[in-house]
Each structure stands twice: as structure tokens, then as C-alpha cells.
mmCIF file with all atom_site columns, C-alpha atoms in Angstrom:
data_model
loop_
_atom_site.group_PDB
_atom_site.id
_atom_site.type_symbol
_atom_site.label_atom_id
_atom_site.label_alt_id
_atom_site.label_comp_id
_atom_site.label_asym_id
_atom_site.label_entity_id
_atom_site.label_seq_id
_atom_site.pdbx_PDB_ins_code
_atom_site.Cartn_x
_atom_site.Cartn_y
_atom_site.Cartn_z
_atom_site.occupancy
_atom_site.B_iso_or_equiv
_atom_site.pdbx_formal_charge
_atom_site.auth_seq_id
_atom_site.auth_comp_id
_atom_site.auth_asym_id
_atom_site.auth_atom_id
_atom_site.pdbx_PDB_model_num
ATOM 1   C CA . UNK A 1 1   ? -16.721 -16.271 -36.544 1.00 65.00 ? 333 UNK A CA 1
ATOM 2   C CA . UNK A 1 2   ? -17.390 -17.167 -32.830 1.00 77.00 ? 334 UNK A CA 1
ATOM 3   C CA . UNK A 1 3   ? -13.751 -15.936 -31.517 1.00 93.00 ? 335 UNK A CA 1
ATOM 4   C CA . UNK A 1 4   ? -13.173 -16.851 -27.885 1.00 96.00 ? 336 UNK A CA 1
ATOM 5   C CA . UNK A 1 5   ? -16.111 -18.998 -26.309 1.00 96.00 ? 337 UNK A CA 1
ATOM 6   C CA . UNK A 1 6   ? -16.415 -19.521 -22.542 1.00 97.00 ? 338 UNK A CA 1
ATOM 7   C CA . UNK A 1 7   ? -18.685 -22.108 -20.653 1.00 96.00 ? 339 UNK A CA 1
ATOM 8   C CA . UNK A 1 8   ? -20.231 -21.996 -18.433 1.00 97.00 ? 340 UNK A CA 1
ATOM 9   C CA . UNK A 1 9   ? -21.485 -18.195 -18.122 1.00 96.00 ? 341 UNK A CA 1
ATOM 10  C CA . UNK A 1 10  ? -22.299 -18.795 -14.410 1.00 96.00 ? 342 UNK A CA 1
ATOM 11  C CA . UNK A 1 11  ? -21.509 -21.425 -11.943 1.00 96.00 ? 343 UNK A CA 1
ATOM 12  C CA . UNK A 1 12  ? -22.220 -21.769 -7.877  1.00 97.00 ? 344 UNK A CA 1
ATOM 13  C CA . UNK A 1 13  ? -19.752 -24.212 -6.059  1.00 96.00 ? 345 UNK A CA 1
ATOM 14  C CA . UNK A 1 14  ? -19.601 -25.544 -2.636  1.00 97.00 ? 346 UNK A CA 1
ATOM 15  C CA . UNK A 1 15  ? -16.117 -25.271 -0.900  1.00 97.00 ? 347 UNK A CA 1
ATOM 16  C CA . UNK A 1 16  ? -14.095 -28.263 -1.771  1.00 97.00 ? 348 UNK A CA 1
ATOM 17  C CA . UNK A 1 17  ? -15.786 -29.192 -4.913  1.00 97.00 ? 349 UNK A CA 1
ATOM 18  C CA . UNK A 1 18  ? -13.882 -29.210 -8.281  1.00 96.00 ? 350 UNK A CA 1
ATOM 19  C CA . UNK A 1 19  ? -14.633 -28.010 -11.954 1.00 96.00 ? 351 UNK A CA 1
ATOM 20  C CA . UNK A 1 20  ? -13.573 -27.129 -15.168 1.00 97.00 ? 352 UNK A CA 1
ATOM 21  C CA . UNK A 1 21  ? -13.968 -23.926 -16.901 1.00 98.00 ? 353 UNK A CA 1
ATOM 22  C CA . UNK A 1 22  ? -13.936 -24.516 -20.884 1.00 98.00 ? 354 UNK A CA 1
ATOM 23  C CA . UNK A 1 23  ? -12.306 -21.983 -23.263 1.00 98.00 ? 355 UNK A CA 1
ATOM 24  C CA . UNK A 1 24  ? -12.219 -22.466 -27.252 1.00 97.00 ? 356 UNK A CA 1
ATOM 25  C CA . UNK A 1 25  ? -11.039 -20.181 -29.775 1.00 96.00 ? 357 UNK A CA 1
ATOM 26  C CA . UNK A 1 26  ? -11.568 -20.462 -33.515 1.00 95.00 ? 358 UNK A CA 1
ATOM 27  C CA . UNK A 1 27  ? -8.841  -17.934 -34.713 1.00 92.00 ? 359 UNK A CA 1
ATOM 28  C CA . UNK A 1 28  ? -5.872  -20.443 -34.747 1.00 92.00 ? 360 UNK A CA 1
ATOM 29  C CA . UNK A 1 29  ? -4.285  -18.347 -32.068 1.00 92.00 ? 361 UNK A CA 1
ATOM 30  C CA . UNK A 1 30  ? -0.977  -19.724 -30.616 1.00 91.00 ? 362 UNK A CA 1
ATOM 31  C CA . UNK A 1 31  ? -1.456  -17.869 -27.243 1.00 91.00 ? 363 UNK A CA 1
ATOM 32  C CA . UNK A 1 32  ? -4.133  -18.413 -24.605 1.00 93.00 ? 364 UNK A CA 1
ATOM 33  C CA . UNK A 1 33  ? -4.512  -17.204 -21.167 1.00 94.00 ? 365 UNK A CA 1
ATOM 34  C CA . UNK A 1 34  ? -6.811  -17.100 -18.218 1.00 96.00 ? 366 UNK A CA 1
ATOM 35  C CA . UNK A 1 35  ? -7.274  -13.990 -16.061 1.00 96.00 ? 367 UNK A CA 1
ATOM 36  C CA . UNK A 1 36  ? -9.547  -13.458 -13.221 1.00 96.00 ? 368 UNK A CA 1
ATOM 37  C CA . UNK A 1 37  ? -11.140 -10.099 -12.488 1.00 94.00 ? 369 UNK A CA 1
ATOM 38  C CA . UNK A 1 38  ? -11.996 -8.938  -9.002  1.00 93.00 ? 370 UNK A CA 1
ATOM 39  C CA . UNK A 1 39  ? -13.471 -5.506  -7.932  1.00 86.00 ? 371 UNK A CA 1
ATOM 40  C CA . UNK A 1 40  ? -10.916 -2.793  -7.533  1.00 83.00 ? 372 UNK A CA 1
ATOM 41  C CA . UNK A 1 41  ? -7.965  -5.097  -8.505  1.00 85.00 ? 373 UNK A CA 1
ATOM 42  C CA . UNK A 1 42  ? -8.467  -5.178  -12.303 1.00 87.00 ? 374 UNK A CA 1
ATOM 43  C CA . UNK A 1 43  ? -7.431  -8.308  -13.893 1.00 92.00 ? 375 UNK A CA 1
ATOM 44  C CA . UNK A 1 44  ? -4.779  -10.677 -13.003 1.00 93.00 ? 376 UNK A CA 1
ATOM 45  C CA . UNK A 1 45  ? -3.203  -13.327 -14.788 1.00 93.00 ? 377 UNK A CA 1
ATOM 46  C CA . UNK A 1 46  ? -3.618  -16.978 -13.724 1.00 96.00 ? 378 UNK A CA 1
ATOM 47  C CA . UNK A 1 47  ? -1.977  -19.194 -16.388 1.00 96.00 ? 379 UNK A CA 1
ATOM 48  C CA . UNK A 1 48  ? -1.317  -18.924 -19.931 1.00 93.00 ? 380 UNK A CA 1
ATOM 49  C CA . UNK A 1 49  ? 0.286   -20.969 -22.970 1.00 93.00 ? 381 UNK A CA 1
ATOM 50  C CA . UNK A 1 50  ? 1.885   -20.341 -26.051 1.00 89.00 ? 382 UNK A CA 1
ATOM 51  C CA . UNK A 1 51  ? 0.917   -23.295 -27.823 1.00 90.00 ? 383 UNK A CA 1
ATOM 52  C CA . UNK A 1 52  ? -0.082  -26.988 -27.626 1.00 92.00 ? 384 UNK A CA 1
ATOM 53  C CA . UNK A 1 53  ? 1.713   -28.714 -24.662 1.00 93.00 ? 385 UNK A CA 1
ATOM 54  C CA . UNK A 1 54  ? 2.914   -25.281 -23.524 1.00 93.00 ? 386 UNK A CA 1
ATOM 55  C CA . UNK A 1 55  ? 1.693   -23.540 -20.285 1.00 95.00 ? 387 UNK A CA 1
ATOM 56  C CA . UNK A 1 56  ? 3.241   -21.401 -17.870 1.00 93.00 ? 388 UNK A CA 1
ATOM 57  C CA . UNK A 1 57  ? 2.134   -19.718 -14.631 1.00 94.00 ? 389 UNK A CA 1
ATOM 58  C CA . UNK A 1 58  ? 0.879   -16.010 -14.221 1.00 92.00 ? 390 UNK A CA 1
ATOM 59  C CA . UNK A 1 59  ? 0.647   -13.813 -11.076 1.00 90.00 ? 391 UNK A CA 1
ATOM 60  C CA . UNK A 1 60  ? -2.010  -15.847 -9.253  1.00 95.00 ? 392 UNK A CA 1
ATOM 61  C CA . UNK A 1 61  ? -1.650  -19.467 -10.198 1.00 96.00 ? 393 UNK A CA 1
ATOM 62  C CA . UNK A 1 62  ? -2.372  -21.301 -6.880  1.00 95.00 ? 394 UNK A CA 1
ATOM 63  C CA . UNK A 1 63  ? -5.271  -23.595 -6.670  1.00 95.00 ? 395 UNK A CA 1
ATOM 64  C CA . UNK A 1 64  ? -5.812  -23.762 -10.543 1.00 97.00 ? 396 UNK A CA 1
ATOM 65  C CA . UNK A 1 65  ? -4.437  -26.252 -13.396 1.00 97.00 ? 397 UNK A CA 1
ATOM 66  C CA . UNK A 1 66  ? -4.303  -25.908 -16.943 1.00 97.00 ? 398 UNK A CA 1
ATOM 67  C CA . UNK A 1 67  ? -3.319  -27.853 -19.991 1.00 96.00 ? 399 UNK A CA 1
ATOM 68  C CA . UNK A 1 68  ? -3.385  -27.416 -23.612 1.00 96.00 ? 400 UNK A CA 1
ATOM 69  C CA . UNK A 1 69  ? -3.688  -30.554 -25.830 1.00 96.00 ? 401 UNK A CA 1
ATOM 70  C CA . UNK A 1 70  ? -5.045  -28.811 -28.902 1.00 96.00 ? 402 UNK A CA 1
ATOM 71  C CA . UNK A 1 71  ? -4.391  -25.100 -30.322 1.00 94.00 ? 403 UNK A CA 1
ATOM 72  C CA . UNK A 1 72  ? -8.219  -24.497 -29.890 1.00 96.00 ? 404 UNK A CA 1
ATOM 73  C CA . UNK A 1 73  ? -8.951  -25.285 -26.356 1.00 97.00 ? 405 UNK A CA 1
ATOM 74  C CA . UNK A 1 74  ? -7.590  -24.325 -22.921 1.00 98.00 ? 406 UNK A CA 1
ATOM 75  C CA . UNK A 1 75  ? -9.545  -25.294 -20.201 1.00 98.00 ? 407 UNK A CA 1
ATOM 76  C CA . UNK A 1 76  ? -8.924  -24.076 -16.450 1.00 98.00 ? 408 UNK A CA 1
ATOM 77  C CA . UNK A 1 77  ? -9.517  -26.477 -13.748 1.00 97.00 ? 409 UNK A CA 1
ATOM 78  C CA . UNK A 1 78  ? -10.226 -25.724 -10.090 1.00 96.00 ? 410 UNK A CA 1
ATOM 79  C CA . UNK A 1 79  ? -8.878  -28.426 -7.866  1.00 92.00 ? 411 UNK A CA 1
ATOM 80  C CA . UNK A 1 80  ? -10.614 -27.744 -4.528  1.00 96.00 ? 412 UNK A CA 1
ATOM 81  C CA . UNK A 1 81  ? -12.881 -24.679 -4.866  1.00 96.00 ? 413 UNK A CA 1
ATOM 82  C CA . UNK A 1 82  ? -12.517 -22.161 -2.020  1.00 96.00 ? 414 UNK A CA 1
ATOM 83  C CA . UNK A 1 83  ? -14.649 -19.029 -1.347  1.00 96.00 ? 415 UNK A CA 1
ATOM 84  C CA . UNK A 1 84  ? -11.287 -16.790 -2.361  1.00 96.00 ? 416 UNK A CA 1
ATOM 85  C CA . UNK A 1 85  ? -11.978 -18.138 -5.821  1.00 97.00 ? 417 UNK A CA 1
ATOM 86  C CA . UNK A 1 86  ? -15.349 -16.276 -6.264  1.00 97.00 ? 418 UNK A CA 1
ATOM 87  C CA . UNK A 1 87  ? -14.477 -14.092 -9.300  1.00 97.00 ? 419 UNK A CA 1
ATOM 88  C CA . UNK A 1 88  ? -15.211 -13.613 -12.800 1.00 96.00 ? 420 UNK A CA 1
ATOM 89  C CA . UNK A 1 89  ? -12.759 -15.583 -14.904 1.00 97.00 ? 421 UNK A CA 1
ATOM 90  C CA . UNK A 1 90  ? -11.678 -14.326 -18.565 1.00 96.00 ? 422 UNK A CA 1
ATOM 91  C CA . UNK A 1 91  ? -10.272 -16.338 -21.357 1.00 96.00 ? 423 UNK A CA 1
ATOM 92  C CA . UNK A 1 92  ? -8.251  -14.360 -23.808 1.00 95.00 ? 424 UNK A CA 1
ATOM 93  C CA . UNK A 1 93  ? -6.266  -15.179 -26.919 1.00 94.00 ? 425 UNK A CA 1
ATOM 94  C CA . UNK A 1 94  ? -4.016  -13.728 -29.666 1.00 91.00 ? 426 UNK A CA 1
ATOM 95  C CA . UNK A 1 95  ? -1.374  -14.498 -32.127 1.00 84.00 ? 427 UNK A CA 1
ATOM 96  C CA . UNK A 1 96  ? 2.157   -14.924 -30.645 1.00 70.00 ? 428 UNK A CA 1
ATOM 97  C CA . UNK A 1 97  ? 3.060   -11.349 -31.811 1.00 64.00 ? 429 UNK A CA 1
ATOM 98  C CA . UNK A 1 98  ? 0.296   -10.138 -29.364 1.00 55.00 ? 430 UNK A CA 1
ATOM 99  C CA . UNK A 1 99  ? 2.526   -7.539  -27.763 1.00 54.00 ? 431 UNK A CA 1
ATOM 100 C CA . UNK A 1 100 ? 2.260   -5.535  -30.960 1.00 48.00 ? 432 UNK A CA 1
ATOM 101 C CA . UNK A 1 101 ? -1.156  -6.546  -31.380 1.00 56.00 ? 433 UNK A CA 1
ATOM 102 C CA . UNK A 1 102 ? -4.227  -7.192  -29.057 1.00 85.00 ? 434 UNK A CA 1
ATOM 103 C CA . UNK A 1 103 ? -5.918  -9.914  -26.764 1.00 91.00 ? 435 UNK A CA 1
ATOM 104 C CA . UNK A 1 104 ? -9.304  -11.378 -27.813 1.00 92.00 ? 436 UNK A CA 1
ATOM 105 C CA . UNK A 1 105 ? -11.420 -11.845 -24.803 1.00 94.00 ? 437 UNK A CA 1
ATOM 106 C CA . UNK A 1 106 ? -14.166 -14.186 -23.915 1.00 95.00 ? 438 UNK A CA 1
ATOM 107 C CA . UNK A 1 107 ? -17.287 -12.925 -22.523 1.00 94.00 ? 439 UNK A CA 1
ATOM 108 C CA . UNK A 1 108 ? -16.554 -14.123 -18.921 1.00 95.00 ? 440 UNK A CA 1
ATOM 109 C CA . UNK A 1 109 ? -17.462 -17.070 -16.498 1.00 96.00 ? 441 UNK A CA 1
ATOM 110 C CA . UNK A 1 110 ? -18.826 -15.972 -13.376 1.00 96.00 ? 442 UNK A CA 1
ATOM 111 C CA . UNK A 1 111 ? -18.041 -18.278 -10.394 1.00 97.00 ? 443 UNK A CA 1
ATOM 112 C CA . UNK A 1 112 ? -19.484 -18.203 -6.974  1.00 97.00 ? 444 UNK A CA 1
ATOM 113 C CA . UNK A 1 113 ? -17.849 -20.402 -4.232  1.00 97.00 ? 445 UNK A CA 1
ATOM 114 C CA . UNK A 1 114 ? -19.934 -20.868 -1.208  1.00 96.00 ? 446 UNK A CA 1
ATOM 115 C CA . UNK B 2 1   ? 7.836   -4.934  -12.397 1.00 79.00 ? 523 UNK B CA 1
ATOM 116 C CA . UNK B 2 2   ? 6.042   -3.197  -15.335 1.00 89.00 ? 524 UNK B CA 1
ATOM 117 C CA . UNK B 2 3   ? 2.961   -1.529  -13.877 1.00 93.00 ? 525 UNK B CA 1
ATOM 118 C CA . UNK B 2 4   ? 0.009   1.108   -14.737 1.00 95.00 ? 526 UNK B CA 1
ATOM 119 C CA . UNK B 2 5   ? -1.996  3.245   -12.277 1.00 96.00 ? 527 UNK B CA 1
ATOM 120 C CA . UNK B 2 6   ? -5.514  4.518   -12.939 1.00 97.00 ? 528 UNK B CA 1
ATOM 121 C CA . UNK B 2 7   ? -5.891  7.469   -10.238 1.00 96.00 ? 529 UNK B CA 1
ATOM 122 C CA . UNK B 2 8   ? -9.792  7.887   -10.829 1.00 96.00 ? 530 UNK B CA 1
ATOM 123 C CA . UNK B 2 9   ? -12.344 5.247   -9.849  1.00 95.00 ? 531 UNK B CA 1
ATOM 124 C CA . UNK B 2 10  ? -15.113 7.037   -11.892 1.00 97.00 ? 532 UNK B CA 1
ATOM 125 C CA . UNK B 2 11  ? -15.072 9.786   -14.386 1.00 98.00 ? 533 UNK B CA 1
ATOM 126 C CA . UNK B 2 12  ? -18.581 11.501  -15.193 1.00 98.00 ? 534 UNK B CA 1
ATOM 127 C CA . UNK B 2 13  ? -18.838 13.835  -18.229 1.00 98.00 ? 535 UNK B CA 1
ATOM 128 C CA . UNK B 2 14  ? -21.732 15.429  -20.055 1.00 98.00 ? 536 UNK B CA 1
ATOM 129 C CA . UNK B 2 15  ? -22.553 14.075  -23.434 1.00 97.00 ? 537 UNK B CA 1
ATOM 130 C CA . UNK B 2 16  ? -20.848 16.028  -26.298 1.00 97.00 ? 538 UNK B CA 1
ATOM 131 C CA . UNK B 2 17  ? -18.010 17.308  -23.881 1.00 98.00 ? 539 UNK B CA 1
ATOM 132 C CA . UNK B 2 18  ? -14.602 16.066  -24.170 1.00 97.00 ? 540 UNK B CA 1
ATOM 133 C CA . UNK B 2 19  ? -13.398 13.015  -21.977 1.00 97.00 ? 541 UNK B CA 1
ATOM 134 C CA . UNK B 2 20  ? -10.097 12.025  -20.564 1.00 98.00 ? 542 UNK B CA 1
ATOM 135 C CA . UNK B 2 21  ? -9.431  8.752   -18.661 1.00 98.00 ? 543 UNK B CA 1
ATOM 136 C CA . UNK B 2 22  ? -5.908  9.098   -16.808 1.00 98.00 ? 544 UNK B CA 1
ATOM 137 C CA . UNK B 2 23  ? -3.182  6.253   -16.639 1.00 98.00 ? 545 UNK B CA 1
ATOM 138 C CA . UNK B 2 24  ? 0.212   6.508   -15.629 1.00 97.00 ? 546 UNK B CA 1
ATOM 139 C CA . UNK B 2 25  ? 3.084   3.901   -15.804 1.00 96.00 ? 547 UNK B CA 1
ATOM 140 C CA . UNK B 2 26  ? 6.335   2.549   -14.379 1.00 95.00 ? 548 UNK B CA 1
ATOM 141 C CA . UNK B 2 27  ? 8.349   0.304   -16.330 1.00 90.00 ? 549 UNK B CA 1
ATOM 142 C CA . UNK B 2 28  ? 11.919  -0.776  -17.157 1.00 87.00 ? 550 UNK B CA 1
ATOM 143 C CA . UNK B 2 29  ? 12.872  0.196   -20.742 1.00 86.00 ? 551 UNK B CA 1
ATOM 144 C CA . UNK B 2 30  ? 10.486  1.032   -23.246 1.00 85.00 ? 552 UNK B CA 1
ATOM 145 C CA . UNK B 2 31  ? 6.640   0.696   -22.391 1.00 90.00 ? 553 UNK B CA 1
ATOM 146 C CA . UNK B 2 32  ? 4.357   -1.286  -24.638 1.00 91.00 ? 554 UNK B CA 1
ATOM 147 C CA . UNK B 2 33  ? 0.892   0.130   -23.556 1.00 94.00 ? 555 UNK B CA 1
ATOM 148 C CA . UNK B 2 34  ? -2.698  -0.670  -24.326 1.00 95.00 ? 556 UNK B CA 1
ATOM 149 C CA . UNK B 2 35  ? -6.288  0.397   -23.554 1.00 97.00 ? 557 UNK B CA 1
ATOM 150 C CA . UNK B 2 36  ? -9.279  -1.866  -23.232 1.00 97.00 ? 558 UNK B CA 1
ATOM 151 C CA . UNK B 2 37  ? -13.067 -1.287  -22.747 1.00 97.00 ? 559 UNK B CA 1
ATOM 152 C CA . UNK B 2 38  ? -15.433 -3.560  -20.792 1.00 95.00 ? 560 UNK B CA 1
ATOM 153 C CA . UNK B 2 39  ? -19.247 -2.916  -21.479 1.00 93.00 ? 561 UNK B CA 1
ATOM 154 C CA . UNK B 2 40  ? -21.675 -4.263  -18.660 1.00 89.00 ? 562 UNK B CA 1
ATOM 155 C CA . UNK B 2 41  ? -21.337 -8.384  -18.685 1.00 84.00 ? 563 UNK B CA 1
ATOM 156 C CA . UNK B 2 42  ? -18.992 -8.503  -21.537 1.00 88.00 ? 564 UNK B CA 1
ATOM 157 C CA . UNK B 2 43  ? -15.516 -9.242  -22.150 1.00 89.00 ? 565 UNK B CA 1
ATOM 158 C CA . UNK B 2 44  ? -12.660 -6.635  -22.608 1.00 93.00 ? 566 UNK B CA 1
ATOM 159 C CA . UNK B 2 45  ? -12.374 -5.166  -25.922 1.00 94.00 ? 567 UNK B CA 1
ATOM 160 C CA . UNK B 2 46  ? -9.098  -3.699  -27.433 1.00 93.00 ? 568 UNK B CA 1
ATOM 161 C CA . UNK B 2 47  ? -9.203  0.287   -28.221 1.00 95.00 ? 569 UNK B CA 1
ATOM 162 C CA . UNK B 2 48  ? -5.681  1.226   -28.877 1.00 94.00 ? 570 UNK B CA 1
ATOM 163 C CA . UNK B 2 49  ? -1.926  0.378   -28.249 1.00 92.00 ? 571 UNK B CA 1
ATOM 164 C CA . UNK B 2 50  ? 1.550   2.477   -28.145 1.00 93.00 ? 572 UNK B CA 1
ATOM 165 C CA . UNK B 2 51  ? 4.697   0.495   -28.933 1.00 88.00 ? 573 UNK B CA 1
ATOM 166 C CA . UNK B 2 52  ? 6.819   3.131   -30.689 1.00 82.00 ? 574 UNK B CA 1
ATOM 167 C CA . UNK B 2 53  ? 6.369   6.090   -33.006 1.00 83.00 ? 575 UNK B CA 1
ATOM 168 C CA . UNK B 2 54  ? 3.734   8.887   -32.904 1.00 88.00 ? 576 UNK B CA 1
ATOM 169 C CA . UNK B 2 55  ? 2.947   9.872   -29.402 1.00 92.00 ? 577 UNK B CA 1
ATOM 170 C CA . UNK B 2 56  ? -0.664  10.396  -30.559 1.00 95.00 ? 578 UNK B CA 1
ATOM 171 C CA . UNK B 2 57  ? -2.387  6.884   -31.056 1.00 94.00 ? 579 UNK B CA 1
ATOM 172 C CA . UNK B 2 58  ? -5.554  6.938   -32.659 1.00 95.00 ? 580 UNK B CA 1
ATOM 173 C CA . UNK B 2 59  ? -7.924  3.826   -31.791 1.00 93.00 ? 581 UNK B CA 1
ATOM 174 C CA . UNK B 2 60  ? -11.428 2.560   -32.248 1.00 91.00 ? 582 UNK B CA 1
ATOM 175 C CA . UNK B 2 61  ? -14.672 4.385   -31.583 1.00 92.00 ? 583 UNK B CA 1
ATOM 176 C CA . UNK B 2 62  ? -13.050 7.661   -32.131 1.00 95.00 ? 584 UNK B CA 1
ATOM 177 C CA . UNK B 2 63  ? -10.627 7.359   -29.121 1.00 97.00 ? 585 UNK B CA 1
ATOM 178 C CA . UNK B 2 64  ? -7.180  8.402   -29.061 1.00 97.00 ? 586 UNK B CA 1
ATOM 179 C CA . UNK B 2 65  ? -4.458  8.400   -26.271 1.00 97.00 ? 587 UNK B CA 1
ATOM 180 C CA . UNK B 2 66  ? -1.399  10.626  -25.938 1.00 96.00 ? 588 UNK B CA 1
ATOM 181 C CA . UNK B 2 67  ? 1.704   9.038   -24.759 1.00 96.00 ? 589 UNK B CA 1
ATOM 182 C CA . UNK B 2 68  ? 3.777   11.418  -22.597 1.00 95.00 ? 590 UNK B CA 1
ATOM 183 C CA . UNK B 2 69  ? 7.236   9.996   -21.827 1.00 93.00 ? 591 UNK B CA 1
ATOM 184 C CA . UNK B 2 70  ? 8.365   12.824  -19.471 1.00 94.00 ? 592 UNK B CA 1
ATOM 185 C CA . UNK B 2 71  ? 5.187   12.462  -17.310 1.00 95.00 ? 593 UNK B CA 1
ATOM 186 C CA . UNK B 2 72  ? 4.856   8.806   -17.826 1.00 95.00 ? 594 UNK B CA 1
ATOM 187 C CA . UNK B 2 73  ? 1.352   9.067   -18.732 1.00 97.00 ? 595 UNK B CA 1
ATOM 188 C CA . UNK B 2 74  ? -0.901  7.430   -21.403 1.00 97.00 ? 596 UNK B CA 1
ATOM 189 C CA . UNK B 2 75  ? -4.305  9.124   -21.046 1.00 98.00 ? 597 UNK B CA 1
ATOM 190 C CA . UNK B 2 76  ? -7.163  8.327   -23.141 1.00 98.00 ? 598 UNK B CA 1
ATOM 191 C CA . UNK B 2 77  ? -9.270  11.018  -24.696 1.00 98.00 ? 599 UNK B CA 1
ATOM 192 C CA . UNK B 2 78  ? -12.207 11.643  -27.007 1.00 97.00 ? 600 UNK B CA 1
ATOM 193 C CA . UNK B 2 79  ? -13.282 14.892  -28.314 1.00 96.00 ? 601 UNK B CA 1
ATOM 194 C CA . UNK B 2 80  ? -16.819 14.562  -27.948 1.00 97.00 ? 602 UNK B CA 1
ATOM 195 C CA . UNK B 2 81  ? -18.429 11.865  -25.607 1.00 97.00 ? 603 UNK B CA 1
ATOM 196 C CA . UNK B 2 82  ? -21.443 9.919   -26.080 1.00 97.00 ? 604 UNK B CA 1
ATOM 197 C CA . UNK B 2 83  ? -23.686 8.166   -23.824 1.00 96.00 ? 605 UNK B CA 1
ATOM 198 C CA . UNK B 2 84  ? -22.765 4.691   -25.266 1.00 95.00 ? 606 UNK B CA 1
ATOM 199 C CA . UNK B 2 85  ? -19.148 5.388   -24.129 1.00 96.00 ? 607 UNK B CA 1
ATOM 200 C CA . UNK B 2 86  ? -20.366 4.669   -20.828 1.00 97.00 ? 608 UNK B CA 1
ATOM 201 C CA . UNK B 2 87  ? -18.171 1.645   -19.758 1.00 97.00 ? 609 UNK B CA 1
ATOM 202 C CA . UNK B 2 88  ? -15.035 0.330   -17.356 1.00 96.00 ? 610 UNK B CA 1
ATOM 203 C CA . UNK B 2 89  ? -11.820 1.284   -19.176 1.00 97.00 ? 611 UNK B CA 1
ATOM 204 C CA . UNK B 2 90  ? -8.668  -0.582  -18.496 1.00 96.00 ? 612 UNK B CA 1
ATOM 205 C CA . UNK B 2 91  ? -5.003  0.693   -19.226 1.00 96.00 ? 613 UNK B CA 1
ATOM 206 C CA . UNK B 2 92  ? -2.633  -2.139  -19.364 1.00 95.00 ? 614 UNK B CA 1
ATOM 207 C CA . UNK B 2 93  ? 1.261   -2.661  -19.947 1.00 93.00 ? 615 UNK B CA 1
ATOM 208 C CA . UNK B 2 94  ? 3.199   -5.428  -21.191 1.00 90.00 ? 616 UNK B CA 1
ATOM 209 C CA . UNK B 2 95  ? 5.211   -7.168  -18.698 1.00 85.00 ? 617 UNK B CA 1
ATOM 210 C CA . UNK B 2 96  ? 8.804   -8.155  -18.964 1.00 81.00 ? 618 UNK B CA 1
ATOM 211 C CA . UNK B 2 97  ? 8.239   -11.620 -19.951 1.00 79.00 ? 619 UNK B CA 1
ATOM 212 C CA . UNK B 2 98  ? 6.310   -10.454 -23.065 1.00 79.00 ? 620 UNK B CA 1
ATOM 213 C CA . UNK B 2 99  ? 3.608   -13.101 -22.421 1.00 81.00 ? 621 UNK B CA 1
ATOM 214 C CA . UNK B 2 100 ? 1.199   -11.267 -20.046 1.00 85.00 ? 622 UNK B CA 1
ATOM 215 C CA . UNK B 2 101 ? -0.371  -7.713  -19.697 1.00 89.00 ? 623 UNK B CA 1
ATOM 216 C CA . UNK B 2 102 ? -0.454  -5.984  -16.424 1.00 91.00 ? 624 UNK B CA 1
ATOM 217 C CA . UNK B 2 103 ? -3.781  -4.142  -15.960 1.00 93.00 ? 625 UNK B CA 1
ATOM 218 C CA . UNK B 2 104 ? -4.797  -1.122  -13.977 1.00 94.00 ? 626 UNK B CA 1
ATOM 219 C CA . UNK B 2 105 ? -7.636  -1.173  -11.598 1.00 94.00 ? 627 UNK B CA 1
ATOM 220 C CA . UNK B 2 106 ? -10.129 0.313   -14.056 1.00 95.00 ? 628 UNK B CA 1
ATOM 221 C CA . UNK B 2 107 ? -11.906 3.398   -14.316 1.00 96.00 ? 629 UNK B CA 1
ATOM 222 C CA . UNK B 2 108 ? -15.750 3.610   -14.760 1.00 96.00 ? 630 UNK B CA 1
ATOM 223 C CA . UNK B 2 109 ? -16.740 6.213   -17.336 1.00 97.00 ? 631 UNK B CA 1
ATOM 224 C CA . UNK B 2 110 ? -20.287 7.496   -17.058 1.00 97.00 ? 632 UNK B CA 1
ATOM 225 C CA . UNK B 2 111 ? -21.578 9.849   -19.729 1.00 97.00 ? 633 UNK B CA 1
ATOM 226 C CA . UNK B 2 112 ? -24.833 11.602  -19.165 1.00 97.00 ? 634 UNK B CA 1
ATOM 227 C CA . UNK B 2 113 ? -27.134 12.854  -21.574 1.00 95.00 ? 635 UNK B CA 1
#
């Protein structure tokens, strides 16, 4: 059982480039989300989805796009990378009753923007 | 907004001693509180949660947390620390939308032999 799988694990971009961070889960979870982790700031929510075709913004959505065409996949797109987007990105999923349950996290994608 | 604070950046404890990692919360209504652990170069793992009921919550790996409403605290505890407990610990609270967790800044726990 793979759980939540993120690719790539590491990526270096130049300012202005675009890229997509991939996230897939095999637990049939309705809820999926993207967080970014920065030193001394904990984790901050970027976007989330409660099912295929449904997405919404979190605390720090600017510069990022998401879509949810299937239950399994929730890619995060950086449209025009900026150095401020250098961070570690985590995808997390859960059943919709997650407030009584728990989030399952991927192992992270470390992005550096030069 | 629902928020948590972790007042300590780092906690050091000797193996075999009890450990406490502190968390205080600020919420409207009843809090849904969580603890997660992050080992180096890994994602976060769920440890335990408080939704309602007993103030002492037991979780994974021998950890427990005490919910204290009068002190608005949710401290993580373990009676006897292991070197393998060394990691980054995050306290979190469900936000008002119900679709996000608001995390604290994290506390680094170092257990020395």
C-alpha cells in the first residue's frame, strides 16, 4: 500500500519557469491538500480539494494552481516560479471526516527557485 | 482565527526521562486538536487527537497529551523518552472551515543517550 506518493522529491528551477508537482494517493480519499513548509513557520495550506472537480484556496494560494480530475491525483502547478516559492511541499489526504481522523502525508518535494 | 502556539523551538531531554512538548491554543468554540511528528526528510505522521471526551488522550509510540481547557493547553507527554523520539513535533488545530489544519511552528525534540 503506497499511501501518498509525491514526485519529484527534488527540483531546481530558474525564476519564471513553470512546473508541476505530482501527488497521487491510493486510499480512495476524498480530501486532498497541498501544504508548504518553511523554517520557523510550520506548515501553511496552499489549496485543497474535497472531491473530483472541487478545489478551494487555502492560506497561501497565490502563484499556484490546482485541479482535481480524478479521486487519486491532485497536481500542484507553479505558473511562474519565484524565489519566494523555495520551500518543501507536502501533499496530504484523508477521508472527508478527517477532522475526526487524521491526515496522511507524502514524503515531500523540495523545490529551489534560483 | 483558530491558532496554536508552540513556545519552545527546541526541547532537550535525556533518554529515560519524561518529556513534555508544549502547545497552547486560541479558538472560537470547541477545539479539535492534533499532534504530528516529522522525522528527518520525511512527511508528517499523525500521533494523536483531541475532539471531545477524556482530557488525557493516548496516541502512537507511547505518547499522550493532556487537554486543559482552563489553561488552553494541549501538551504532548511521554513518561520515558527514547533516542528514537528525536524529531520535529507539530501541534495543530482544525480551522473554522473544517477543511484545514492550522499548524504551530514546530518544536525540535532532542533525546540524548
